[in-house]
Amino acid sequence: MGRSPCCSKEGLNKGAWTALEDKILTEYINTHGEGKWRHLPKRAGLKRCGKSCRLRWLNYLRPGIKRGNITNDEEELIIRLHNLLGNRWSLIAGRLPGRTDNEIKNYWNTNIGRKLQNGVARSTLNTVQQDRNLKNKEWHHYPNYSPDHKVSCLVQTKATRWTKDITPQNEGIKNNVIGDNKIVSPSSENNKDPVLDFMADLEMDGNFFSELLKMDLPESSCHNENKIVEDNGNPSTVDKRYLSPKSSSDTTQFPWGDSLYDTNFDFLPVTTFMESGFDWL
DNA sequence: AATGCACGCAACCGCTCGATA
DNA sequence: GTATCGAGCGGTTGCGTGCAT
C-alpha cells in the first residue's frame, strides 16, 4: 500500500541544474503553464523528478524572483514574522515580495539563526567572522531577542493542525474538530488557525509594514499558556501565546524588546520600501 | 602552491494535506 | 472508508567557493 513514488528514480539527473535544463523547463512552463509536475519532466523531455522541476521553477526560474542581498528591512521583517509564525517559511515568504521560502529558510539558518544562537543580539561582536556575518547589522536593536527568548516566546516551530477545541467555555464540545490536536485557545470561537487568520487579514499593500508594526502582538498573553491535548490523550503545554489577540488596552510590546511606540527603533518608513519598485505578490 | 576548513546555497527527501475516484 | 494523486512544506544534505594556514 502507500502511495507510489513521485517518479521512478532510475535514469534521472540529480544535483545542479544545467542551463539547458533551465531553458527547457522555462519554455515548457511558459507554453503550458505550471502544474502537473509529475508528468512535466516526461512531457518536457527532462530527466528530472517532478518535484525537482517544481522546486527549480519556484525557487529559481519563476519570474519576479529576487536573489541575494536581503535588505535590512527585509531582515527585520523576517525576524518579526518568524517571531509571530515560527518556522512557517512559506507564510513568511508570502509576505516578502520576490523571496522564496527556501531562500528565507537558508538565510535564517545561515545568518539570523546563527547570530541568535551565538548570543550576538546581546553581545558585542569581537571576531572578524561574526562581523562578516552581521553585515553591519545593529543587533543591539533586539536586546531581548535571544535563544532563550525563542524557547519562551516562539509560537511554534512547525505548522500544527488542531483538531479539537477544549477551551474552558467550550470544553465538552468534543466535536469541535479543527486539526490533529485539541487546543485551548483564547480565540477559539474561530476554528481556524489564528495565525493564518492574521496572515489572511494582513493585506500586502502600501500599509503592510505599518500594519505589521501596529499588530497587536500579545506579549501580555504570554502568561496564558495554551494546552494541547495530543491524539494519545496526553495533555501537553505548548506556547501559542501569539495566536490570539489581546485586549486593545494592553501595551504592545514586541517579543524582541521593541515597543510599538518605541521611538528608538529605527524601522524605515513603508514608503522607502514601496518606492523601491518591488513587485508585490 | 597545496591543503583543509567553514560557509552559503541549491537541491533532495520525507512527510502531510486536500481533492478525488 | 480507502487508495491514490498532485501539490506543498520544512528539515537536511552535499557541493562549490572563498579564506586561512
PDB file of C-alpha atoms (C1' of nucleotides) in Angstrom:
ATOM      1  CA  MET A   1       0.000   0.000   0.000  1.00  0.00           C
ATOM      2  CA  GLY A   2       1.021   3.562   0.375  1.00  0.00           C
ATOM      3  CA  ARG A   3       1.499   5.962  -2.392  1.00  0.00           C
ATOM      4  CA  SER A   4       3.608   5.426  -5.411  1.00  0.00           C
ATOM      5  CA  PRO A   5       6.810   7.395  -5.680  1.00  0.00           C
ATOM      6  CA  CYS A   6       6.525  10.707  -7.462  1.00  0.00           C
ATOM      7  CA  CYS A   7       8.689   9.324 -10.230  1.00  0.00           C
ATOM      8  CA  SER A   8      10.969   6.441 -10.990  1.00  0.00           C
ATOM      9  CA  LYS A   9      14.319   7.468  -9.669  1.00  0.00           C
ATOM     10  CA  GLU A  10      16.179   5.497 -12.271  1.00  0.00           C
ATOM     11  CA  GLY A  11      17.972   7.350 -15.002  1.00  0.00           C
ATOM     12  CA  LEU A  12      17.186  10.748 -13.606  1.00  0.00           C
ATOM     13  CA  ASN A  13      19.613  13.593 -13.340  1.00  0.00           C
ATOM     14  CA  LYS A  14      20.338  14.849  -9.867  1.00  0.00           C
ATOM     15  CA  GLY A  15      22.271  17.736  -8.486  1.00  0.00           C
ATOM     16  CA  ALA A  16      22.750  21.123 -10.025  1.00  0.00           C
ATOM     17  CA  TRP A  17      20.619  22.113 -12.974  1.00  0.00           C
ATOM     18  CA  THR A  18      22.264  22.936 -16.269  1.00  0.00           C
ATOM     19  CA  ALA A  19      21.443  25.992 -18.350  1.00  0.00           C
ATOM     20  CA  LEU A  20      19.876  23.739 -20.943  1.00  0.00           C
ATOM     21  CA  GLU A  21      17.594  22.116 -18.402  1.00  0.00           C
ATOM     22  CA  ASP A  22      16.586  25.532 -17.121  1.00  0.00           C
ATOM     23  CA  LYS A  23      15.784  26.623 -20.658  1.00  0.00           C
ATOM     24  CA  ILE A  24      13.708  23.552 -21.373  1.00  0.00           C
ATOM     25  CA  LEU A  25      11.767  23.878 -18.146  1.00  0.00           C
ATOM     26  CA  THR A  26      11.169  27.589 -18.581  1.00  0.00           C
ATOM     27  CA  GLU A  27       9.972  27.226 -22.135  1.00  0.00           C
ATOM     28  CA  TYR A  28       7.699  24.356 -21.237  1.00  0.00           C
ATOM     29  CA  ILE A  29       6.067  26.229 -18.371  1.00  0.00           C
ATOM     30  CA  ASN A  30       5.765  29.390 -20.407  1.00  0.00           C
ATOM     31  CA  THR A  31       3.902  27.383 -23.008  1.00  0.00           C
ATOM     32  CA  HIS A  32       1.843  25.026 -20.881  1.00  0.00           C
ATOM     33  CA  GLY A  33       1.708  26.774 -17.546  1.00  0.00           C
ATOM     34  CA  GLU A  34       2.528  25.483 -14.079  1.00  0.00           C
ATOM     35  CA  GLY A  35       1.125  22.337 -12.555  1.00  0.00           C
ATOM     36  CA  LYS A  36       1.049  18.642 -13.402  1.00  0.00           C
ATOM     37  CA  TRP A  37       4.552  18.423 -12.058  1.00  0.00           C
ATOM     38  CA  ARG A  38       4.559  14.666 -12.036  1.00  0.00           C
ATOM     39  CA  HIS A  39       4.076  14.480 -15.763  1.00  0.00           C
ATOM     40  CA  LEU A  40       6.025  17.582 -16.652  1.00  0.00           C
ATOM     41  CA  PRO A  41       9.501  16.031 -16.900  1.00  0.00           C
ATOM     42  CA  LYS A  42       8.422  13.393 -19.374  1.00  0.00           C
ATOM     43  CA  ARG A  43       6.406  15.798 -21.472  1.00  0.00           C
ATOM     44  CA  ALA A  44       9.122  18.432 -21.419  1.00  0.00           C
ATOM     45  CA  GLY A  45      11.842  15.914 -22.116  1.00  0.00           C
ATOM     46  CA  LEU A  46      13.651  16.445 -18.842  1.00  0.00           C
ATOM     47  CA  LYS A  47      15.382  13.697 -16.952  1.00  0.00           C
ATOM     48  CA  ARG A  48      14.316  15.146 -13.642  1.00  0.00           C
ATOM     49  CA  CYS A  49      11.903  14.331 -10.876  1.00  0.00           C
ATOM     50  CA  GLY A  50       8.699  16.340 -10.976  1.00  0.00           C
ATOM     51  CA  LYS A  51       9.337  17.652  -7.528  1.00  0.00           C
ATOM     52  CA  SER A  52      12.749  18.775  -8.615  1.00  0.00           C
ATOM     53  CA  CYS A  53      11.216  20.642 -11.559  1.00  0.00           C
ATOM     54  CA  ARG A  54       8.710  22.327  -9.305  1.00  0.00           C
ATOM     55  CA  LEU A  55      11.391  23.378  -6.856  1.00  0.00           C
ATOM     56  CA  ARG A  56      13.649  24.680  -9.576  1.00  0.00           C
ATOM     57  CA  TRP A  57      10.845  26.707 -11.068  1.00  0.00           C
ATOM     58  CA  LEU A  58       9.504  28.121  -7.830  1.00  0.00           C
ATOM     59  CA  ASN A  59      12.830  28.908  -6.243  1.00  0.00           C
ATOM     60  CA  TYR A  60      14.901  29.976  -9.199  1.00  0.00           C
ATOM     61  CA  LEU A  61      13.299  30.304 -12.614  1.00  0.00           C
ATOM     62  CA  ARG A  62       9.954  31.835 -11.799  1.00  0.00           C
ATOM     63  CA  PRO A  63       9.623  35.443 -12.940  1.00  0.00           C
ATOM     64  CA  GLY A  64       9.930  38.041 -10.235  1.00  0.00           C
ATOM     65  CA  ILE A  65      12.370  36.114  -8.086  1.00  0.00           C
ATOM     66  CA  LYS A  66      14.698  38.435  -6.246  1.00  0.00           C
ATOM     67  CA  ARG A  67      18.045  36.944  -5.466  1.00  0.00           C
ATOM     68  CA  GLY A  68      20.617  37.747  -2.844  1.00  0.00           C
ATOM     69  CA  ASN A  69      21.137  40.869  -0.792  1.00  0.00           C
ATOM     70  CA  ILE A  70      18.467  40.585   1.829  1.00  0.00           C
ATOM     71  CA  THR A  71      17.953  44.171   2.885  1.00  0.00           C
ATOM     72  CA  ASN A  72      17.889  45.351   6.447  1.00  0.00           C
ATOM     73  CA  ASP A  73      14.186  45.989   6.116  1.00  0.00           C
ATOM     74  CA  GLU A  74      13.602  42.507   4.855  1.00  0.00           C
ATOM     75  CA  GLU A  75      15.733  41.027   7.611  1.00  0.00           C
ATOM     76  CA  GLU A  76      13.825  42.888  10.261  1.00  0.00           C
ATOM     77  CA  LEU A  77      10.582  41.786   8.707  1.00  0.00           C
ATOM     78  CA  ILE A  78      11.753  38.188   8.639  1.00  0.00           C
ATOM     79  CA  ILE A  79      12.595  38.363  12.309  1.00  0.00           C
ATOM     80  CA  ARG A  80       9.250  39.836  13.176  1.00  0.00           C
ATOM     81  CA  LEU A  81       7.336  37.343  11.125  1.00  0.00           C
ATOM     82  CA  HIS A  82       9.401  34.492  12.488  1.00  0.00           C
ATOM     83  CA  ASN A  83       8.528  35.570  15.982  1.00  0.00           C
ATOM     84  CA  LEU A  84       4.927  35.561  15.001  1.00  0.00           C
ATOM     85  CA  LEU A  85       4.784  32.464  12.849  1.00  0.00           C
ATOM     86  CA  GLY A  86       7.727  30.281  13.756  1.00  0.00           C
ATOM     87  CA  ASN A  87       9.335  28.246  11.019  1.00  0.00           C
ATOM     88  CA  ARG A  88       6.455  28.651   8.623  1.00  0.00           C
ATOM     89  CA  TRP A  89       8.725  29.761   5.863  1.00  0.00           C
ATOM     90  CA  SER A  90       6.165  29.740   3.122  1.00  0.00           C
ATOM     91  CA  LEU A  91       3.958  32.108   5.075  1.00  0.00           C
ATOM     92  CA  ILE A  92       6.889  34.365   5.794  1.00  0.00           C
ATOM     93  CA  ALA A  93       7.990  34.246   2.173  1.00  0.00           C
ATOM     94  CA  GLY A  94       4.497  35.129   1.087  1.00  0.00           C
ATOM     95  CA  ARG A  95       4.953  38.484   2.747  1.00  0.00           C
ATOM     96  CA  LEU A  96       8.353  39.187   1.253  1.00  0.00           C
ATOM     97  CA  PRO A  97       7.989  40.148  -2.395  1.00  0.00           C
ATOM     98  CA  GLY A  98      10.145  38.066  -4.689  1.00  0.00           C
ATOM     99  CA  ARG A  99      11.610  35.951  -1.920  1.00  0.00           C
ATOM    100  CA  THR A 100      11.142  32.210  -1.701  1.00  0.00           C
ATOM    101  CA  ASP A 101      10.601  30.093   1.354  1.00  0.00           C
ATOM    102  CA  ASN A 102      13.803  28.238   0.616  1.00  0.00           C
ATOM    103  CA  GLU A 103      15.803  31.427   0.439  1.00  0.00           C
ATOM    104  CA  ILE A 104      14.370  32.777   3.645  1.00  0.00           C
ATOM    105  CA  LYS A 105      14.897  29.468   5.383  1.00  0.00           C
ATOM    106  CA  ASN A 106      18.503  29.388   4.243  1.00  0.00           C
ATOM    107  CA  TYR A 107      19.009  32.980   5.235  1.00  0.00           C
ATOM    108  CA  TRP A 108      17.596  32.336   8.650  1.00  0.00           C
ATOM    109  CA  ASN A 109      19.697  29.266   9.202  1.00  0.00           C
ATOM    110  CA  THR A 110      22.920  30.792   7.972  1.00  0.00           C
ATOM    111  CA  ASN A 111      22.572  34.320   9.237  1.00  0.00           C
ATOM    112  CA  ILE A 112      19.877  35.220  11.701  1.00  0.00           C
ATOM    113  CA  GLY A 113      19.609  31.922  13.468  1.00  0.00           C
ATOM    114  CA  ARG A 114      23.326  31.741  13.924  1.00  0.00           C
ATOM    115  CA  LYS A 115      23.505  35.233  15.267  1.00  0.00           C
ATOM    116  CA  LEU A 116      20.851  34.418  17.779  1.00  0.00           C
ATOM    117  CA  GLN A 117      22.477  31.140  18.642  1.00  0.00           C
ATOM    118  CA  ASN A 118      25.751  32.903  19.295  1.00  0.00           C
ATOM    119  CA  GLY A 119      24.004  35.361  21.528  1.00  0.00           C
ATOM    120  CA  VAL A 120      25.082  38.127  19.244  1.00  0.00           C
ATOM    121  CA  ALA A 121      21.956  40.015  19.997  1.00  0.00           C
ATOM    122  CA  ARG A 122      23.154  40.747  23.429  1.00  0.00           C
ATOM    123  CA  SER A 123      26.864  40.918  22.996  1.00  0.00           C
ATOM    124  CA  THR A 124      29.432  42.936  21.197  1.00  0.00           C
ATOM    125  CA  LEU A 125      30.953  41.414  18.148  1.00  0.00           C
ATOM    126  CA  ASN A 126      34.574  40.662  18.553  1.00  0.00           C
ATOM    127  CA  THR A 127      35.550  38.423  15.730  1.00  0.00           C
ATOM    128  CA  VAL A 128      36.077  39.043  12.084  1.00  0.00           C
ATOM    129  CA  GLN A 129      33.791  36.187  11.169  1.00  0.00           C
ATOM    130  CA  GLN A 130      30.949  37.493  13.251  1.00  0.00           C
ATOM    131  CA  ASP A 131      31.497  40.886  11.814  1.00  0.00           C
ATOM    132  CA  ARG A 132      31.269  39.451   8.339  1.00  0.00           C
ATOM    133  CA  ASN A 133      28.098  37.632   9.173  1.00  0.00           C
ATOM    134  CA  LEU A 134      26.479  40.621  10.700  1.00  0.00           C
ATOM    135  CA  LYS A 135      26.830  42.761   7.622  1.00  0.00           C
ATOM    136  CA  ASN A 136      26.955  45.840   9.836  1.00  0.00           C
ATOM    137  CA  LYS A 137      23.610  44.945  11.336  1.00  0.00           C
ATOM    138  CA  GLU A 138      22.803  46.753  14.518  1.00  0.00           C
ATOM    139  CA  TRP A 139      21.778  43.840  16.663  1.00  0.00           C
ATOM    140  CA  HIS A 140      21.523  45.857  19.794  1.00  0.00           C
ATOM    141  CA  HIS A 141      18.151  46.763  18.402  1.00  0.00           C
ATOM    142  CA  TYR A 142      16.985  43.377  19.578  1.00  0.00           C
ATOM    143  CA  PRO A 143      18.254  43.299  23.137  1.00  0.00           C
ATOM    144  CA  ASN A 144      15.730  40.726  24.237  1.00  0.00           C
ATOM    145  CA  TYR A 145      15.833  38.525  21.193  1.00  0.00           C
ATOM    146  CA  SER A 146      17.860  35.538  22.232  1.00  0.00           C
ATOM    147  CA  PRO A 147      17.781  31.782  22.032  1.00  0.00           C
ATOM    148  CA  ASP A 148      16.215  31.871  25.448  1.00  0.00           C
ATOM    149  CA  HIS A 149      13.570  34.069  24.047  1.00  0.00           C
ATOM    150  CA  LYS A 150      12.966  31.663  21.225  1.00  0.00           C
ATOM    151  CA  VAL A 151      12.197  28.988  23.729  1.00  0.00           C
ATOM    152  CA  SER A 152       9.948  31.108  25.779  1.00  0.00           C
ATOM    153  CA  CYS A 153       8.009  33.139  23.308  1.00  0.00           C
ATOM    154  CA  LEU A 154       8.019  31.438  19.955  1.00  0.00           C
ATOM    155  CA  VAL A 155       4.638  30.370  18.769  1.00  0.00           C
ATOM    156  CA  GLN A 156       5.565  27.013  17.344  1.00  0.00           C
ATOM    157  CA  THR A 157       8.258  25.771  15.059  1.00  0.00           C
ATOM    158  CA  LYS A 158       6.141  23.684  12.800  1.00  0.00           C
ATOM    159  CA  ALA A 159       2.727  24.135  11.381  1.00  0.00           C
ATOM    160  CA  THR A 160       0.319  22.222  13.525  1.00  0.00           C
ATOM    161  CA  ARG A 161      -3.241  21.322  12.938  1.00  0.00           C
ATOM    162  CA  TRP A 162      -5.554  21.270  15.862  1.00  0.00           C
ATOM    163  CA  THR A 163      -8.489  19.002  15.854  1.00  0.00           C
ATOM    164  CA  LYS A 164     -10.402  19.819  18.939  1.00  0.00           C
ATOM    165  CA  ASP A 165     -11.083  22.950  20.813  1.00  0.00           C
ATOM    166  CA  ILE A 166     -11.334  22.409  24.540  1.00  0.00           C
ATOM    167  CA  THR A 167     -11.296  25.935  25.788  1.00  0.00           C
ATOM    168  CA  PRO A 168     -12.852  26.159  29.204  1.00  0.00           C
ATOM    169  CA  GLN A 169     -16.004  27.620  27.778  1.00  0.00           C
ATOM    170  CA  ASN A 170     -16.081  25.043  25.059  1.00  0.00           C
ATOM    171  CA  GLU A 171     -14.858  22.072  26.985  1.00  0.00           C
ATOM    172  CA  GLY A 172     -17.224  19.245  26.448  1.00  0.00           C
ATOM    173  CA  ILE A 173     -17.931  20.218  22.900  1.00  0.00           C
ATOM    174  CA  LYS A 174     -15.906  17.306  21.701  1.00  0.00           C
ATOM    175  CA  ASN A 175     -16.929  17.516  18.107  1.00  0.00           C
ATOM    176  CA  ASN A 176     -15.250  20.829  17.625  1.00  0.00           C
ATOM    177  CA  VAL A 177     -12.587  19.332  15.423  1.00  0.00           C
ATOM    178  CA  ILE A 178     -10.158  21.600  13.715  1.00  0.00           C
ATOM    179  CA  GLY A 179      -6.951  19.641  13.469  1.00  0.00           C
ATOM    180  CA  ASP A 180      -4.935  16.804  14.925  1.00  0.00           C
ATOM    181  CA  ASN A 181      -4.813  18.275  18.375  1.00  0.00           C
ATOM    182  CA  LYS A 182      -7.079  19.898  20.813  1.00  0.00           C
ATOM    183  CA  ILE A 183      -6.116  23.354  21.787  1.00  0.00           C
ATOM    184  CA  VAL A 184      -7.142  25.711  24.442  1.00  0.00           C
ATOM    185  CA  SER A 185      -7.100  29.000  22.679  1.00  0.00           C
ATOM    186  CA  PRO A 186      -8.442  32.323  23.817  1.00  0.00           C
ATOM    187  CA  SER A 187      -9.640  32.936  20.292  1.00  0.00           C
ATOM    188  CA  SER A 188     -11.217  29.588  19.897  1.00  0.00           C
ATOM    189  CA  GLU A 189     -14.520  30.928  18.807  1.00  0.00           C
ATOM    190  CA  ASN A 190     -12.842  30.815  15.467  1.00  0.00           C
ATOM    191  CA  ASN A 191     -11.985  27.307  14.378  1.00  0.00           C
ATOM    192  CA  LYS A 192      -9.261  28.460  12.049  1.00  0.00           C
ATOM    193  CA  ASP A 193      -5.619  28.889  12.859  1.00  0.00           C
ATOM    194  CA  PRO A 194      -5.484  32.394  14.292  1.00  0.00           C
ATOM    195  CA  VAL A 195      -2.065  32.889  12.787  1.00  0.00           C
ATOM    196  CA  LEU A 196      -3.469  32.150   9.396  1.00  0.00           C
ATOM    197  CA  ASP A 197      -6.300  34.489  10.136  1.00  0.00           C
ATOM    198  CA  PHE A 198      -3.766  37.103  10.958  1.00  0.00           C
ATOM    199  CA  MET A 199      -1.902  36.483   7.740  1.00  0.00           C
ATOM    200  CA  ALA A 200      -5.055  36.390   5.722  1.00  0.00           C
ATOM    201  CA  ASP A 201      -6.220  39.640   7.180  1.00  0.00           C
ATOM    202  CA  LEU A 202      -2.912  41.329   6.667  1.00  0.00           C
ATOM    203  CA  GLU A 203      -3.166  42.947   3.295  1.00  0.00           C
ATOM    204  CA  MET A 204       0.063  43.125   1.333  1.00  0.00           C
ATOM    205  CA  ASP A 205      -0.401  46.679   0.273  1.00  0.00           C
ATOM    206  CA  GLY A 206       1.121  50.008   0.962  1.00  0.00           C
ATOM    207  CA  ASN A 207       0.116  49.757   4.581  1.00  0.00           C
ATOM    208  CA  PHE A 208       1.614  46.356   5.128  1.00  0.00           C
ATOM    209  CA  PHE A 209       4.664  47.316   7.110  1.00  0.00           C
ATOM    210  CA  SER A 210       2.891  49.858   9.163  1.00  0.00           C
ATOM    211  CA  GLU A 211       0.119  47.342   9.766  1.00  0.00           C
ATOM    212  CA  LEU A 212       2.652  44.781  10.859  1.00  0.00           C
ATOM    213  CA  LEU A 213       4.224  47.206  13.250  1.00  0.00           C
ATOM    214  CA  LYS A 214       0.834  48.088  14.596  1.00  0.00           C
ATOM    215  CA  MET A 215      -0.128  44.455  15.024  1.00  0.00           C
ATOM    216  CA  ASP A 216      -1.497  43.662  18.375  1.00  0.00           C
ATOM    217  CA  LEU A 217       1.139  41.142  19.312  1.00  0.00           C
ATOM    218  CA  PRO A 218       0.063  39.771  22.634  1.00  0.00           C
ATOM    219  CA  GLU A 219       3.122  39.982  24.808  1.00  0.00           C
ATOM    220  CA  SER A 220       0.908  40.134  27.824  1.00  0.00           C
ATOM    221  CA  SER A 221      -0.844  36.984  26.788  1.00  0.00           C
ATOM    222  CA  CYS A 222       2.443  35.187  27.299  1.00  0.00           C
ATOM    223  CA  HIS A 223       1.042  34.408  30.688  1.00  0.00           C
ATOM    224  CA  ASN A 224      -1.603  32.310  29.055  1.00  0.00           C
ATOM    225  CA  GLU A 225      -0.113  29.045  28.048  1.00  0.00           C
ATOM    226  CA  ASN A 226      -2.266  27.027  25.759  1.00  0.00           C
ATOM    227  CA  LYS A 227      -2.738  23.387  26.377  1.00  0.00           C
ATOM    228  CA  ILE A 228      -2.584  20.855  23.614  1.00  0.00           C
ATOM    229  CA  VAL A 229      -4.207  17.504  24.035  1.00  0.00           C
ATOM    230  CA  GLU A 230      -2.466  15.144  21.728  1.00  0.00           C
ATOM    231  CA  ASP A 231      -4.088  12.280  19.937  1.00  0.00           C
ATOM    232  CA  ASN A 232      -2.951   9.901  22.632  1.00  0.00           C
ATOM    233  CA  GLY A 233      -4.978  11.916  25.069  1.00  0.00           C
ATOM    234  CA  ASN A 234      -1.996  13.260  26.961  1.00  0.00           C
ATOM    235  CA  PRO A 235      -2.101  16.961  27.524  1.00  0.00           C
ATOM    236  CA  SER A 236       0.980  18.960  26.761  1.00  0.00           C
ATOM    237  CA  THR A 237       1.759  22.577  27.144  1.00  0.00           C
ATOM    238  CA  VAL A 238       2.558  24.497  24.027  1.00  0.00           C
ATOM    239  CA  ASP A 239       3.439  28.083  23.602  1.00  0.00           C
ATOM    240  CA  LYS A 240       0.847  29.596  21.378  1.00  0.00           C
ATOM    241  CA  ARG A 241       0.864  32.882  23.063  1.00  0.00           C
ATOM    242  CA  TYR A 242       0.845  34.853  19.895  1.00  0.00           C
ATOM    243  CA  LEU A 243      -2.085  33.141  18.394  1.00  0.00           C
ATOM    244  CA  SER A 244      -4.737  35.250  19.856  1.00  0.00           C
ATOM    245  CA  PRO A 245      -5.466  38.898  20.053  1.00  0.00           C
ATOM    246  CA  LYS A 246      -5.149  40.569  23.366  1.00  0.00           C
ATOM    247  CA  SER A 247      -7.005  43.417  24.813  1.00  0.00           C
ATOM    248  CA  SER A 248      -6.617  46.580  22.864  1.00  0.00           C
ATOM    249  CA  SER A 249      -5.913  48.325  26.097  1.00  0.00           C
ATOM    250  CA  ASP A 250      -2.699  46.414  26.605  1.00  0.00           C
ATOM    251  CA  THR A 251       0.606  47.978  25.835  1.00  0.00           C
ATOM    252  CA  THR A 252       2.000  46.465  22.696  1.00  0.00           C
ATOM    253  CA  GLN A 253       5.426  45.023  23.210  1.00  0.00           C
ATOM    254  CA  PHE A 254       7.249  43.025  20.598  1.00  0.00           C
ATOM    255  CA  PRO A 255       8.905  39.918  21.955  1.00  0.00           C
ATOM    256  CA  TRP A 256      12.339  41.076  20.884  1.00  0.00           C
ATOM    257  CA  GLY A 257      12.042  44.066  23.097  1.00  0.00           C
ATOM    258  CA  ASP A 258      10.667  46.789  20.903  1.00  0.00           C
ATOM    259  CA  SER A 259       7.625  48.565  21.957  1.00  0.00           C
ATOM    260  CA  LEU A 260       5.228  49.547  19.278  1.00  0.00           C
ATOM    261  CA  TYR A 261       5.769  53.039  20.465  1.00  0.00           C
ATOM    262  CA  ASP A 262       9.482  52.657  20.918  1.00  0.00           C
ATOM    263  CA  THR A 263      10.865  55.764  19.332  1.00  0.00           C
ATOM    264  CA  ASN A 264      14.346  54.313  19.450  1.00  0.00           C
ATOM    265  CA  PHE A 265      13.533  51.719  16.882  1.00  0.00           C
ATOM    266  CA  ASP A 266      14.593  52.948  13.507  1.00  0.00           C
ATOM    267  CA  PHE A 267      12.411  50.910  11.233  1.00  0.00           C
ATOM    268  CA  LEU A 268      12.342  52.646   7.911  1.00  0.00           C
ATOM    269  CA  PRO A 269       9.178  54.189   6.589  1.00  0.00           C
ATOM    270  CA  VAL A 270       6.994  51.969   4.493  1.00  0.00           C
ATOM    271  CA  THR A 271       7.330  54.339   1.622  1.00  0.00           C
ATOM    272  CA  THR A 272      11.029  53.601   1.426  1.00  0.00           C
ATOM    273  CA  PHE A 273      10.248  50.001   0.742  1.00  0.00           C
ATOM    274  CA  MET A 274       7.318  50.667  -1.505  1.00  0.00           C
ATOM    275  CA  GLU A 275       9.155  53.119  -3.670  1.00  0.00           C
ATOM    276  CA  SER A 276      11.946  50.679  -4.358  1.00  0.00           C
ATOM    277  CA  GLY A 277       9.961  49.163  -7.181  1.00  0.00           C
ATOM    278  CA  PHE A 278       9.173  45.723  -5.818  1.00  0.00           C
ATOM    279  CA  ASP A 279       6.571  43.619  -7.462  1.00  0.00           C
ATOM    280  CA  TRP A 280       4.176  42.886  -4.662  1.00  0.00           C
ATOM    281  CA  LEU A 281       2.877  39.390  -4.600  1.00  0.00           C
TER     282      LEU A 281
ATOM    283  C1'  DA B   1      51.089  26.164  -4.410  1.00  0.00           C
ATOM    284  C1'  DA B   2      48.687  22.783  -1.790  1.00  0.00           C
ATOM    285  C1'  DT B   3      45.652  21.559   1.659  1.00  0.00           C
ATOM    286  C1'  DG B   4      41.988  21.909   4.964  1.00  0.00           C
ATOM    287  C1'  DC B   5      38.105  24.118   6.752  1.00  0.00           C
ATOM    288  C1'  DA B   6      33.882  26.833   7.113  1.00  0.00           C
ATOM    289  C1'  DC B   7      30.186  28.780   4.938  1.00  0.00           C
ATOM    290  C1'  DG B   8      26.189  29.587   1.823  1.00  0.00           C
ATOM    291  C1'  DC B   9      23.044  27.935  -1.181  1.00  0.00           C
ATOM    292  C1'  DA B  10      20.705  24.772  -4.283  1.00  0.00           C
ATOM    293  C1'  DA B  11      18.660  20.636  -4.223  1.00  0.00           C
ATOM    294  C1'  DC B  12      16.914  16.473  -2.146  1.00  0.00           C
ATOM    295  C1'  DC B  13      13.972  13.890   0.923  1.00  0.00           C
ATOM    296  C1'  DG B  14      10.260  12.554   3.816  1.00  0.00           C
ATOM    297  C1'  DC B  15       6.092  13.782   5.327  1.00  0.00           C
ATOM    298  C1'  DT B  16       1.461  15.833   5.277  1.00  0.00           C
ATOM    299  C1'  DC B  17      -2.766  17.661   3.362  1.00  0.00           C
ATOM    300  C1'  DG B  18      -6.804  18.250   0.358  1.00  0.00           C
ATOM    301  C1'  DA B  19      -9.150  16.516  -3.504  1.00  0.00           C
ATOM    302  C1'  DT B  20     -10.945  12.841  -5.956  1.00  0.00           C
ATOM    303  C1'  DA B  21     -12.412   8.322  -7.598  1.00  0.00           C
TER     304       DA B  21
ATOM    305  C1'  DG C   1     -13.886   4.287   4.263  1.00  0.00           C
ATOM    306  C1'  DT C   2      -9.874   3.600   1.421  1.00  0.00           C
ATOM    307  C1'  DA C   3      -6.401   4.353  -2.026  1.00  0.00           C
ATOM    308  C1'  DT C   4      -4.180   7.413  -4.870  1.00  0.00           C
ATOM    309  C1'  DC C   5      -2.773  11.707  -6.867  1.00  0.00           C
ATOM    310  C1'  DG C   6      -0.995  16.325  -7.013  1.00  0.00           C
ATOM    311  C1'  DA C   7       0.966  19.689  -4.500  1.00  0.00           C
ATOM    312  C1'  DG C   8       3.285  21.941  -0.824  1.00  0.00           C
ATOM    313  C1'  DC C   9       6.149  22.348   3.339  1.00  0.00           C
ATOM    314  C1'  DG C  10      10.127  22.149   6.357  1.00  0.00           C
ATOM    315  C1'  DG C  11      14.383  19.708   7.632  1.00  0.00           C
ATOM    316  C1'  DT C  12      18.570  18.067   5.939  1.00  0.00           C
ATOM    317  C1'  DT C  13      22.329  17.174   2.801  1.00  0.00           C
ATOM    318  C1'  DG C  14      26.062  17.935  -0.177  1.00  0.00           C
ATOM    319  C1'  DC C  15      28.629  20.611  -3.386  1.00  0.00           C
ATOM    320  C1'  DG C  16      31.073  24.766  -4.835  1.00  0.00           C
ATOM    321  C1'  DT C  17      33.614  28.556  -3.278  1.00  0.00           C
ATOM    322  C1'  DG C  18      36.457  31.503  -0.614  1.00  0.00           C
ATOM    323  C1'  DC C  19      39.578  32.024   3.022  1.00  0.00           C
ATOM    324  C1'  DA C  20      43.177  30.667   6.289  1.00  0.00           C
ATOM    325  C1'  DT C  21      47.165  28.079   7.211  1.00  0.00           C
TER     326       DT C  21
END
